[in-house]
PDB file of N, CA and C in Angstrom:
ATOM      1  N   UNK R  19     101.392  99.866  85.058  1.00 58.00           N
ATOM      2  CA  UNK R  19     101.282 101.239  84.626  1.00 58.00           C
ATOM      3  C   UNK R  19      99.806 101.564  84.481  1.00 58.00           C
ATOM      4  N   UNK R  20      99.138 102.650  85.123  1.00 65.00           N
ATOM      5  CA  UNK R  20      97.760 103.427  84.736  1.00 65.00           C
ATOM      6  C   UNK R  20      97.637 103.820  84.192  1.00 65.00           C
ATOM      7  N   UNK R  21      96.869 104.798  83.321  1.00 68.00           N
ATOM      8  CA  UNK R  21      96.498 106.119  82.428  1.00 68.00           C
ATOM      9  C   UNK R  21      95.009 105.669  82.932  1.00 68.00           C
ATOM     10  N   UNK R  22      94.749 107.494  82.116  1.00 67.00           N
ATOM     11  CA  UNK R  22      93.470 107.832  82.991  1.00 67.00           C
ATOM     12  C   UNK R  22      93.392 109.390  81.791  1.00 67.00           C
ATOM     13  N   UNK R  23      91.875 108.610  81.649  1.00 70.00           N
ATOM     14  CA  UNK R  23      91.631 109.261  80.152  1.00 70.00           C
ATOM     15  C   UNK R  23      89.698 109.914  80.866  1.00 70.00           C
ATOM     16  N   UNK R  24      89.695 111.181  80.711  1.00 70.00           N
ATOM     17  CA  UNK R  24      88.500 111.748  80.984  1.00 70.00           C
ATOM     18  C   UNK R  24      87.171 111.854  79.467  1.00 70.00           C
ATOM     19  N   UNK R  25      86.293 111.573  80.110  1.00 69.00           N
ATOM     20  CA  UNK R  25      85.379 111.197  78.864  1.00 69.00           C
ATOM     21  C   UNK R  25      84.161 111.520  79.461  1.00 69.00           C
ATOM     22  N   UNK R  26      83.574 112.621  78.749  1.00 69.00           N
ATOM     23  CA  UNK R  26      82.124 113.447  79.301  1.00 69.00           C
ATOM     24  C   UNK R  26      80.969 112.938  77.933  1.00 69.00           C
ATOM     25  N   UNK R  27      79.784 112.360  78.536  1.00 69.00           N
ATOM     26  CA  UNK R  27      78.498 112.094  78.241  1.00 69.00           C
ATOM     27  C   UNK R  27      77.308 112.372  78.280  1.00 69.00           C
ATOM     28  N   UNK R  28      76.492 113.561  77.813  1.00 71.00           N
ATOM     29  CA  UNK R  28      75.764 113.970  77.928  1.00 71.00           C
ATOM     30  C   UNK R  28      74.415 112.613  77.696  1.00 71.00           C
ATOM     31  N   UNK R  29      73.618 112.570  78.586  1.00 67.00           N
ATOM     32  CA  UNK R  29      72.808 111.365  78.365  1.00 67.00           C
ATOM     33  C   UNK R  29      71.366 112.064  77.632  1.00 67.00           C
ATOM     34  N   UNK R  30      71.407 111.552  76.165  1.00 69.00           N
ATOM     35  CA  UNK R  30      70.362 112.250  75.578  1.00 69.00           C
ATOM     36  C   UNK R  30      69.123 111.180  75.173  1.00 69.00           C
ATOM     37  N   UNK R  31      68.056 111.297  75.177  1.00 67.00           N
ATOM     38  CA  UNK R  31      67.133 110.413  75.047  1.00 67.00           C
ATOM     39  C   UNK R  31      66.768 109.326  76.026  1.00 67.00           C
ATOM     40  N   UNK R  32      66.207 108.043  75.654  1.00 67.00           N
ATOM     41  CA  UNK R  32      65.587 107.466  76.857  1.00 67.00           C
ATOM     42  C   UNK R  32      66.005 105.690  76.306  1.00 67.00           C
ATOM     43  N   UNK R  33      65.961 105.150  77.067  1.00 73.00           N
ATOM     44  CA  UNK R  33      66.316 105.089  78.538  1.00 73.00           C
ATOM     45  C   UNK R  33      67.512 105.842  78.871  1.00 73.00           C
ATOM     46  N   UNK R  34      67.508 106.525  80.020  1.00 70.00           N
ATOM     47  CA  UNK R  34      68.463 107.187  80.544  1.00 70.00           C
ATOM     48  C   UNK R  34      69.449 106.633  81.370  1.00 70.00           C
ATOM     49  N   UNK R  35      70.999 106.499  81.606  1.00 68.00           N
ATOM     50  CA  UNK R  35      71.418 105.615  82.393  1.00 68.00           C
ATOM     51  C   UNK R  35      71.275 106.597  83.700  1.00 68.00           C
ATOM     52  N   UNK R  36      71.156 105.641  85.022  1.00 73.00           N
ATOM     53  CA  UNK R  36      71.423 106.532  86.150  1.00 73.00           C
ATOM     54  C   UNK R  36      72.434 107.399  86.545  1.00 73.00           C
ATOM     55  N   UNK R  37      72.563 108.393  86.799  1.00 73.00           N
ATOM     56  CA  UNK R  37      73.705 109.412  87.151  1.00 73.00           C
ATOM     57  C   UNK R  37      74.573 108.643  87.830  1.00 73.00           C
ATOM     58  N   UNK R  38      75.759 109.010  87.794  1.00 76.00           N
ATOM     59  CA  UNK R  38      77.390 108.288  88.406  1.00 76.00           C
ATOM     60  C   UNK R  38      78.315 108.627  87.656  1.00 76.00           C
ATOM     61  N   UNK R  39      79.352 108.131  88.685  1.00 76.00           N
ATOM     62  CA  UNK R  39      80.755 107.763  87.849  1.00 76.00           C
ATOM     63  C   UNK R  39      81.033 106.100  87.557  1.00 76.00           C
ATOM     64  N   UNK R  40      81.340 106.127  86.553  1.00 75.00           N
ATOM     65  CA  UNK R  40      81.581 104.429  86.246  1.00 75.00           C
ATOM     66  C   UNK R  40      83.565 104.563  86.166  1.00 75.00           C
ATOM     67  N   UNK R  41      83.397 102.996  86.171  1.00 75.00           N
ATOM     68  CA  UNK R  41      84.886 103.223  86.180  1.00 75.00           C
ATOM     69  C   UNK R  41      85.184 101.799  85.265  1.00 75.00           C
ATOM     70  N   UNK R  42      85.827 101.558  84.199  1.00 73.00           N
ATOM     71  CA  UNK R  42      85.950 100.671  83.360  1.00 73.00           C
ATOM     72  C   UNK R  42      87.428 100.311  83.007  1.00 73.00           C
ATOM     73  N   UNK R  43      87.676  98.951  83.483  1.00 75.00           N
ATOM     74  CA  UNK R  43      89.037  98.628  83.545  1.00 75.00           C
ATOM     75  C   UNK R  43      89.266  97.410  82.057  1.00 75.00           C
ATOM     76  N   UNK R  44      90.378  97.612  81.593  1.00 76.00           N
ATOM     77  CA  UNK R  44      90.820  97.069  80.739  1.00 76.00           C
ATOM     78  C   UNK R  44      92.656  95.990  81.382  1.00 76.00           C
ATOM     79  N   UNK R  45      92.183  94.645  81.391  1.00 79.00           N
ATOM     80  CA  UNK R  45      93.279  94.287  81.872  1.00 79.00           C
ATOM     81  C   UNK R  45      94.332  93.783  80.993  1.00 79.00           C
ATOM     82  N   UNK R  46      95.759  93.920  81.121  1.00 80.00           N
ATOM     83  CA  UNK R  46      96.884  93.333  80.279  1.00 80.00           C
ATOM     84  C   UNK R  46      96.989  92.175  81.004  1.00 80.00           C
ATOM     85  N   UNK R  47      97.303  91.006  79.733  1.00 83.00           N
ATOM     86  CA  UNK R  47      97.791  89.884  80.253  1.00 83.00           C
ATOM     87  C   UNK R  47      99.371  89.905  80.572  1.00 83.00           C
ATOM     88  N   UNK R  48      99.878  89.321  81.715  1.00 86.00           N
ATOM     89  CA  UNK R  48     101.152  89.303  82.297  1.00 86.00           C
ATOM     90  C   UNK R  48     101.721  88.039  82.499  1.00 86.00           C
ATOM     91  N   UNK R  49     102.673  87.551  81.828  1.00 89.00           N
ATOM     92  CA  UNK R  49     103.361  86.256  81.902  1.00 89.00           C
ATOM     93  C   UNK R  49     104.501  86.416  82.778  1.00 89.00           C
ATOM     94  N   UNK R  50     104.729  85.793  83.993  1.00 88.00           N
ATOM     95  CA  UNK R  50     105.682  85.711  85.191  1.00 88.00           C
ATOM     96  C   UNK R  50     106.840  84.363  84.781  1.00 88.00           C
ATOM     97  N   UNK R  51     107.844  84.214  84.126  1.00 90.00           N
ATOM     98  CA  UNK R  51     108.412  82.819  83.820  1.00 90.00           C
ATOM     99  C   UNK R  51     109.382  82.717  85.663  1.00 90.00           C
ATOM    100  N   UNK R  52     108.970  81.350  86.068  1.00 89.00           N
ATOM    101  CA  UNK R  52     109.863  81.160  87.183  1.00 89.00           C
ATOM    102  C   UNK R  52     110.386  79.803  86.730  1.00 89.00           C
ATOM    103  N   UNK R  53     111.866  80.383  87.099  1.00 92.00           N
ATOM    104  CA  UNK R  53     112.997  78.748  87.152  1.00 92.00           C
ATOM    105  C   UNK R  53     113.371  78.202  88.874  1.00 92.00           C
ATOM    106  N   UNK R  54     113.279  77.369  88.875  1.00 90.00           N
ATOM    107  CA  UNK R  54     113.844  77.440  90.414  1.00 90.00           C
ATOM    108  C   UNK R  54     115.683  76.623  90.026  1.00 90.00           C
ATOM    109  N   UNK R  55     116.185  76.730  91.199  1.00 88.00           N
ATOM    110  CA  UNK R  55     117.671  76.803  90.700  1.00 88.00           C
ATOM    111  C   UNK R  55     117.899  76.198  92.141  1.00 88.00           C
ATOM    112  N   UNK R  56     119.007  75.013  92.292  1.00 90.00           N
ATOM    113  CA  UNK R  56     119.310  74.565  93.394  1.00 90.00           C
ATOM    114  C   UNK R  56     120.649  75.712  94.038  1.00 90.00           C
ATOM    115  N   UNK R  57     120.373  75.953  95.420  1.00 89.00           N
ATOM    116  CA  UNK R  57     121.730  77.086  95.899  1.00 89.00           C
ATOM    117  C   UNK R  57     122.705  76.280  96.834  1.00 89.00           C
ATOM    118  N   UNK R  58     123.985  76.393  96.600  1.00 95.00           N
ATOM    119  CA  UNK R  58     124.750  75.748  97.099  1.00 95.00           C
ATOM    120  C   UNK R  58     124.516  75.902  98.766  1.00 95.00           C
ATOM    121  N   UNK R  59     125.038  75.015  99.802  1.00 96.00           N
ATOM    122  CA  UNK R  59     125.413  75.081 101.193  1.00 96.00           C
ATOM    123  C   UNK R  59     125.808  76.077 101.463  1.00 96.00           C
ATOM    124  N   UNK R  60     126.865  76.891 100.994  1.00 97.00           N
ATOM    125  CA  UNK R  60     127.581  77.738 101.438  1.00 97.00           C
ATOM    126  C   UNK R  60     126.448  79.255 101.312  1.00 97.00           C
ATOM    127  N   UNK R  61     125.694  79.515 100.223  1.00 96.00           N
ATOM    128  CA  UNK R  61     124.861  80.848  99.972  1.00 96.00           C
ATOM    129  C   UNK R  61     123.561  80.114 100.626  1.00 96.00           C
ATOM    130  N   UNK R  62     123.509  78.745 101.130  1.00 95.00           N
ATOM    131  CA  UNK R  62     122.181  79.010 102.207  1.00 95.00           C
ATOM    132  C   UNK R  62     122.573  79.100 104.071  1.00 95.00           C
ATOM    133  N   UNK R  63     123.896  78.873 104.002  1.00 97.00           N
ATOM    134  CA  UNK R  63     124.401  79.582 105.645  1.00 97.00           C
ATOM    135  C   UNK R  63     124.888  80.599 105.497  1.00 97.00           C
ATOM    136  N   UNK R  64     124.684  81.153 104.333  1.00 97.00           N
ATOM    137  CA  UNK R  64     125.344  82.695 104.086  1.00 97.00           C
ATOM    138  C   UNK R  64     123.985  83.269 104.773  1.00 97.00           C
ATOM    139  N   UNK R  65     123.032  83.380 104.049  1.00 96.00           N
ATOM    140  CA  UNK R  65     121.825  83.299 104.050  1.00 96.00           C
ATOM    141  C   UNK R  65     121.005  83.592 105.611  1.00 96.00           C
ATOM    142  N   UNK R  66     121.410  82.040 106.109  1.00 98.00           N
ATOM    143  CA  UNK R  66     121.278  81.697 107.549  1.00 98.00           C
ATOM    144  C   UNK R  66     121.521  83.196 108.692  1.00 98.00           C
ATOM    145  N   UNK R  67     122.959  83.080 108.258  1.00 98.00           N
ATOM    146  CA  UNK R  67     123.440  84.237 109.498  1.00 98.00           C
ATOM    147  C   UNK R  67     123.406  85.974 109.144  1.00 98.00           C
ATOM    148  N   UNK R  68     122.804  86.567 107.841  1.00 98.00           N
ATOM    149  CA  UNK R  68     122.295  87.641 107.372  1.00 98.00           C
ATOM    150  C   UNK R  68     121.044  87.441 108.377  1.00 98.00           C
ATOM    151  N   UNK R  69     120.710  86.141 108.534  1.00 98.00           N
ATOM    152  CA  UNK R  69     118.815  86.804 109.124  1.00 98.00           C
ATOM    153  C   UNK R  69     118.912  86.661 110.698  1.00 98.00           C
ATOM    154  N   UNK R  70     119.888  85.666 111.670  1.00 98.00           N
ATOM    155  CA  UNK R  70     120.347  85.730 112.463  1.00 98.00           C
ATOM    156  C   UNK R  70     121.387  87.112 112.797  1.00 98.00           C
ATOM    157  N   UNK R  71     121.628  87.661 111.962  1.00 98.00           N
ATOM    158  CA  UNK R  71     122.520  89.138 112.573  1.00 98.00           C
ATOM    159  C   UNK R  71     121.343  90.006 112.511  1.00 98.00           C
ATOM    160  N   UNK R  72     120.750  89.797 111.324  1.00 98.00           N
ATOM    161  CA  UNK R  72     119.465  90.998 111.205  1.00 98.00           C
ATOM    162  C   UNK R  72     118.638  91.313 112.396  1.00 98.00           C
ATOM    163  N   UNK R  73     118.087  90.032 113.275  1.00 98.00           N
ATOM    164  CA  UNK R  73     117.205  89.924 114.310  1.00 98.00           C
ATOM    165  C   UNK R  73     118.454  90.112 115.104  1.00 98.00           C
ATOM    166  N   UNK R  74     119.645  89.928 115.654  1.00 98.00           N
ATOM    167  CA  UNK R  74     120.269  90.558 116.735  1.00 98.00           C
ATOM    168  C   UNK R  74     120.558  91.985 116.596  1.00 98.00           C
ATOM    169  N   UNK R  75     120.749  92.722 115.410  1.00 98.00           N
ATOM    170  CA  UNK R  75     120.777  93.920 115.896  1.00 98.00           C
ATOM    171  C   UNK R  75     119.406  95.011 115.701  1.00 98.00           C
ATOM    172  N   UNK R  76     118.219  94.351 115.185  1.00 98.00           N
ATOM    173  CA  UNK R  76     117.087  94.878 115.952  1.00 98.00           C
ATOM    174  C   UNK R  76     116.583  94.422 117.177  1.00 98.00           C
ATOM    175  N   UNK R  77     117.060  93.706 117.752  1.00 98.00           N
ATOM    176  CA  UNK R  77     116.867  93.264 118.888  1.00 98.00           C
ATOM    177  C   UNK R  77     117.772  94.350 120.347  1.00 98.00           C
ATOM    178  N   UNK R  78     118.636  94.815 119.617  1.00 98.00           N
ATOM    179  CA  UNK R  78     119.726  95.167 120.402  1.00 98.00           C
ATOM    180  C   UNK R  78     119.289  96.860 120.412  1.00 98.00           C
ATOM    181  N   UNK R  79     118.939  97.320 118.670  1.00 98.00           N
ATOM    182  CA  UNK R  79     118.282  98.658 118.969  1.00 98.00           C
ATOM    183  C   UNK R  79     117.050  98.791 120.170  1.00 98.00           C
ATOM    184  N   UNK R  80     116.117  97.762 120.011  1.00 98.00           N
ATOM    185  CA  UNK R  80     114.997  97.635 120.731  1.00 98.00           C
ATOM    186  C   UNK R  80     115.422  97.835 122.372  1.00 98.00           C
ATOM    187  N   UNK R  81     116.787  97.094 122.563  1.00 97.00           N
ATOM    188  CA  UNK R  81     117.088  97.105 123.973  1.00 97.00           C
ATOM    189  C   UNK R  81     117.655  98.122 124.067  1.00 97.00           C
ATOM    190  N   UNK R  82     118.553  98.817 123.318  1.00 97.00           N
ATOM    191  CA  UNK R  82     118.518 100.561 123.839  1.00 97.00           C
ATOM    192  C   UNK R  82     118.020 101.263 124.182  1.00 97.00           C
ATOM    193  N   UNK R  83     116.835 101.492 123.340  1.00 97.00           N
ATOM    194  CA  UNK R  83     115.753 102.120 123.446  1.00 97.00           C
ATOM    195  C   UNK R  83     114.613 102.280 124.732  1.00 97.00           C
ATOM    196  N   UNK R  84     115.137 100.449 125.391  1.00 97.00           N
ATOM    197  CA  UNK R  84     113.959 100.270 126.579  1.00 97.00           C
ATOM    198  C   UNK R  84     114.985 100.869 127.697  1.00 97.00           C
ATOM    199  N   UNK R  85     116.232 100.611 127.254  1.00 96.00           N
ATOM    200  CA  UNK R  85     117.093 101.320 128.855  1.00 96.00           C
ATOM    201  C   UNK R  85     117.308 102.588 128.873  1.00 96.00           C
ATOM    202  N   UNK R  86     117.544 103.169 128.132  1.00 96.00           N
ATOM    203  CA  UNK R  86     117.376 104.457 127.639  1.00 96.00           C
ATOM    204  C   UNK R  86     116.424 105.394 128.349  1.00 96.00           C
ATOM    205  N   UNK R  87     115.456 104.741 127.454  1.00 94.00           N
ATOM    206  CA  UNK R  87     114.295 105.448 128.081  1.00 94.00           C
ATOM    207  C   UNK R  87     113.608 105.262 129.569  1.00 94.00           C
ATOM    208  N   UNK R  88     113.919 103.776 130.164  1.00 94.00           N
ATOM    209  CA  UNK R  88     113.637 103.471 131.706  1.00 94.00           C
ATOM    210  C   UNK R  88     114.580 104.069 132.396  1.00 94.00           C
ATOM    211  N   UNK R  89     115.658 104.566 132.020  1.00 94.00           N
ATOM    212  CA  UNK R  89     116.716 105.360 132.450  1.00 94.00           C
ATOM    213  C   UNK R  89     116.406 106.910 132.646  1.00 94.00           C
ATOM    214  N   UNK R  90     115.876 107.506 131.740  1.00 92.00           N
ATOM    215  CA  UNK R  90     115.260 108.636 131.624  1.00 92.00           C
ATOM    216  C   UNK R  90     114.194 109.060 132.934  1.00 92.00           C
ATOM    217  N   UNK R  91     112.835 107.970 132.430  1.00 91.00           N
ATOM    218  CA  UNK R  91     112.020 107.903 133.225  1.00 91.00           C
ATOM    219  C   UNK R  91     112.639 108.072 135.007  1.00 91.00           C
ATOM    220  N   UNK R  92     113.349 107.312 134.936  1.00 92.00           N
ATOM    221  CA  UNK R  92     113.606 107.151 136.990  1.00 92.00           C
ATOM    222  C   UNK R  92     114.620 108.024 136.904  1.00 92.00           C
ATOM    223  N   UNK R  93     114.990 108.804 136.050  1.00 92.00           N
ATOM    224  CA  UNK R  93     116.152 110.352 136.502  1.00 92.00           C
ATOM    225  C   UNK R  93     114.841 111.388 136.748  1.00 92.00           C
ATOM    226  N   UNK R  94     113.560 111.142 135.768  1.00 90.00           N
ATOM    227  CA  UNK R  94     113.111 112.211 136.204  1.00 90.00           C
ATOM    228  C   UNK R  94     112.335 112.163 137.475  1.00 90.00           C
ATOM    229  N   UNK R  95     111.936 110.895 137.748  1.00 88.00           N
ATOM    230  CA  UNK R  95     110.805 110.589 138.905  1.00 88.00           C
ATOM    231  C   UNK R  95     111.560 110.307 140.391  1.00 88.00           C
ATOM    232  N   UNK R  96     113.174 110.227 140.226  1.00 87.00           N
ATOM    233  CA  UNK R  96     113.821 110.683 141.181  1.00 87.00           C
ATOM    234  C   UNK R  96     114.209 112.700 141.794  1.00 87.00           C
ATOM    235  N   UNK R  97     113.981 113.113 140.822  1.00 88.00           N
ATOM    236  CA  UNK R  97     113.831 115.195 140.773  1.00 88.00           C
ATOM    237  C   UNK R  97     112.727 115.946 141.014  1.00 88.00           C
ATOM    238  N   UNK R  98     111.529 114.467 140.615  1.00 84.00           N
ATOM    239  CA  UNK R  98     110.403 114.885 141.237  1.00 84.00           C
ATOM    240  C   UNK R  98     110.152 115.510 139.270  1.00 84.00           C
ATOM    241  N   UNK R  99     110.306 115.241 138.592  1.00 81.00           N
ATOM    242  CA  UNK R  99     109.853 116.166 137.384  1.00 81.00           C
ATOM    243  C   UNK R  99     109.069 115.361 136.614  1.00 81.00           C
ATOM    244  N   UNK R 100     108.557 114.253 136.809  1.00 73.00           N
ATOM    245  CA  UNK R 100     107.600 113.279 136.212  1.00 73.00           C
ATOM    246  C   UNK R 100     106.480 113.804 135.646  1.00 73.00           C
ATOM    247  N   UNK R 101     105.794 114.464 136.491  1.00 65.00           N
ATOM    248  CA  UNK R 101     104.179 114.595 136.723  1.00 65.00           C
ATOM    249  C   UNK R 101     103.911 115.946 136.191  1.00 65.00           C
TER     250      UNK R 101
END
């Protein structure tokens, strides 16, 4: 989370700081607890074939897309409407 708090300084007397914007960060400490947990056979070939279907059917959009459109292309460059 940010906040963002505006704060004007008139620089009076000497030494003068140089003109700018400064920017002054204050950090929270953040504790992450990790357990690791053994997963059975069955939820790591579950696993398996979610990422094996995932890559076949972007694979399969991808190949629509190339026939599709090479399909397109040689309807128009057969009508002469290419160029």
């Amino acid at each position: 989370q940010f906040s963002v708090t505006e704060h004007f300084r008139e620089a009076i007397g000497y030494p003068r700081p140089p003109p700018g914007v400064y920017f002054f960060y204050e950090f929270s400490p953040i504790k992450v607890d990790f357990t690791e947990e053994n997963t059975s056979l069955l939820h790591f070939l579950t696993n398996i074939c979610a990422i094996v279907g995932g890559i076949f059917t972007v694979a399969g959009i991808i190949d629509s897309f190339v026939y599709h459109g090479h399909r397109a292309i040689k309807k128009k460059m057969e009508i002469g409407k290419l160029g």
